XYZ file of C-alpha atoms in Angstrom:
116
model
C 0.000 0.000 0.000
C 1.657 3.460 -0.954
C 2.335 5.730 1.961
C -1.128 8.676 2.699
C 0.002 11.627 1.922
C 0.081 14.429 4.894
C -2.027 17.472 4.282
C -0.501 20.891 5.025
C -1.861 21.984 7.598
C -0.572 18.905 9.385
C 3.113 18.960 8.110
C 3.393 22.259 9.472
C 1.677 21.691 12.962
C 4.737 18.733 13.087
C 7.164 21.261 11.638
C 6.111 23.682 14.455
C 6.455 20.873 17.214
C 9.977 19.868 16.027
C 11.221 23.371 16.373
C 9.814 23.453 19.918
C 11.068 19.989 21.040
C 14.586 21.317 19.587
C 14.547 24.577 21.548
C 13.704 22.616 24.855
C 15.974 19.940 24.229
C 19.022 22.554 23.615
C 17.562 24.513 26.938
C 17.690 21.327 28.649
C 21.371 20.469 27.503
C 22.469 23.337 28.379
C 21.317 23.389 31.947
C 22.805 19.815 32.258
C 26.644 21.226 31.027
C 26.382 24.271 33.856
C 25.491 21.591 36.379
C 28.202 19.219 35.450
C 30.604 22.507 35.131
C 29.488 23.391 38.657
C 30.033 20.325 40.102
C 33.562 19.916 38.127
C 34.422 23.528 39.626
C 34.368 22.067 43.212
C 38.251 22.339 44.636
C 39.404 24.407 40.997
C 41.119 27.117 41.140
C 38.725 29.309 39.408
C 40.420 32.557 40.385
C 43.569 32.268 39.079
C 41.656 31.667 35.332
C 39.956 34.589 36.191
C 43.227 36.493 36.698
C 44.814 34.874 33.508
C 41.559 35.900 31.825
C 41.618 39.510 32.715
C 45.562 39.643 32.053
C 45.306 38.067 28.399
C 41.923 40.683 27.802
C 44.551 43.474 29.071
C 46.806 42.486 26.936
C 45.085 42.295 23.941
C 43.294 45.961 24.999
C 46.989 46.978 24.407
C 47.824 45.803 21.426
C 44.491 47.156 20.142
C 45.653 50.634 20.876
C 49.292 50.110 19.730
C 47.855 48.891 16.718
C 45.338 51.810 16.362
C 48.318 54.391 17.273
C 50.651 52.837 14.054
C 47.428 53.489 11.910
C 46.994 56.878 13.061
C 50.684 57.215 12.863
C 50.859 55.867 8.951
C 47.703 57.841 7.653
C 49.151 61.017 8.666
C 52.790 59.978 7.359
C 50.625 59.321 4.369
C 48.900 62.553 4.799
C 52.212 64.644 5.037
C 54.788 62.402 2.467
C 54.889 65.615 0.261
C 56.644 67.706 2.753
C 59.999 67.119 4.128
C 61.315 68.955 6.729
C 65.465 69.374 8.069
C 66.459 70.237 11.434
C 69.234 72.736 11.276
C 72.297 71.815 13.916
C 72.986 74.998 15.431
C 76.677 75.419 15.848
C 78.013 75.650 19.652
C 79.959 78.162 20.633
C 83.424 77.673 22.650
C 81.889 76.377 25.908
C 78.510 76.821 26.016
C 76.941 74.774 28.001
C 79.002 73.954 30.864
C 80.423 77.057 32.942
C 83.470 74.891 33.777
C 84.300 73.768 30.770
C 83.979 77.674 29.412
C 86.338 78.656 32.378
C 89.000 75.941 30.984
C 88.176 76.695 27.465
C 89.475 80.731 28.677
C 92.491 79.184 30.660
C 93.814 77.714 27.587
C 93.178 80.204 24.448
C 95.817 81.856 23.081
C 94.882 85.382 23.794
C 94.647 85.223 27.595
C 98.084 84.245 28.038
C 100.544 86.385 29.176
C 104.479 86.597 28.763
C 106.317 86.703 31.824
């Protein structure tokens, strides 16, 4: 005897139940895993994965912005490649800088010597 074919209306009502069932049988799964994870978790040290947890999201909350900063960095390199700029040494004077070194640089010129 061939197989009765299903009207419509019916396929879908089964359709509809099968999509339920599925939702409740996920729910249901996943209330079993956090009770088994509980249980497991008894005598773990859960706060040192915590700490590793928060470290690693530090971490990669850095390289994020180091990573944002060599963006910024590159589009306005980009932004400025036309111009070029120089930075002019500015020649030192006989010992500037250092008082002691100008009162050794005066000891030993030429000029303030005198003949005895």
């Amino acid at each position: 005897m061939p197989p009765k074919k299903m009207n419509s209306k019916a396929a879908a009502a089964m359709d509809k139940k099968a999509a339920a069932q599925a939702v409740k049988d996920k729910q249901a799964l996943a209330a079993a895993e956090a009770d088994t994870a509980r249980e497991w978790s008894q005598g773990a040290n859960n706060r040192k994965a915590g700490r590793d947890a928060a470290t690693q999201e530090r971490e990669e909350e850095k390289r994020k912005r180091e990573e944002e900063k060599r963006r910024a960095l590159a589009a306005e390199e980009e932004e400025l490649g036309g111009m070029k700029t120089t930075v002019k040494k500015k020649k030192k004077k006989k010992g500037e800088g250092d008082p002691l070194l100008a009162l050794l640089a005066e000891g030993t010129s030429e000029k303030n010597k005198t003949k005895l």
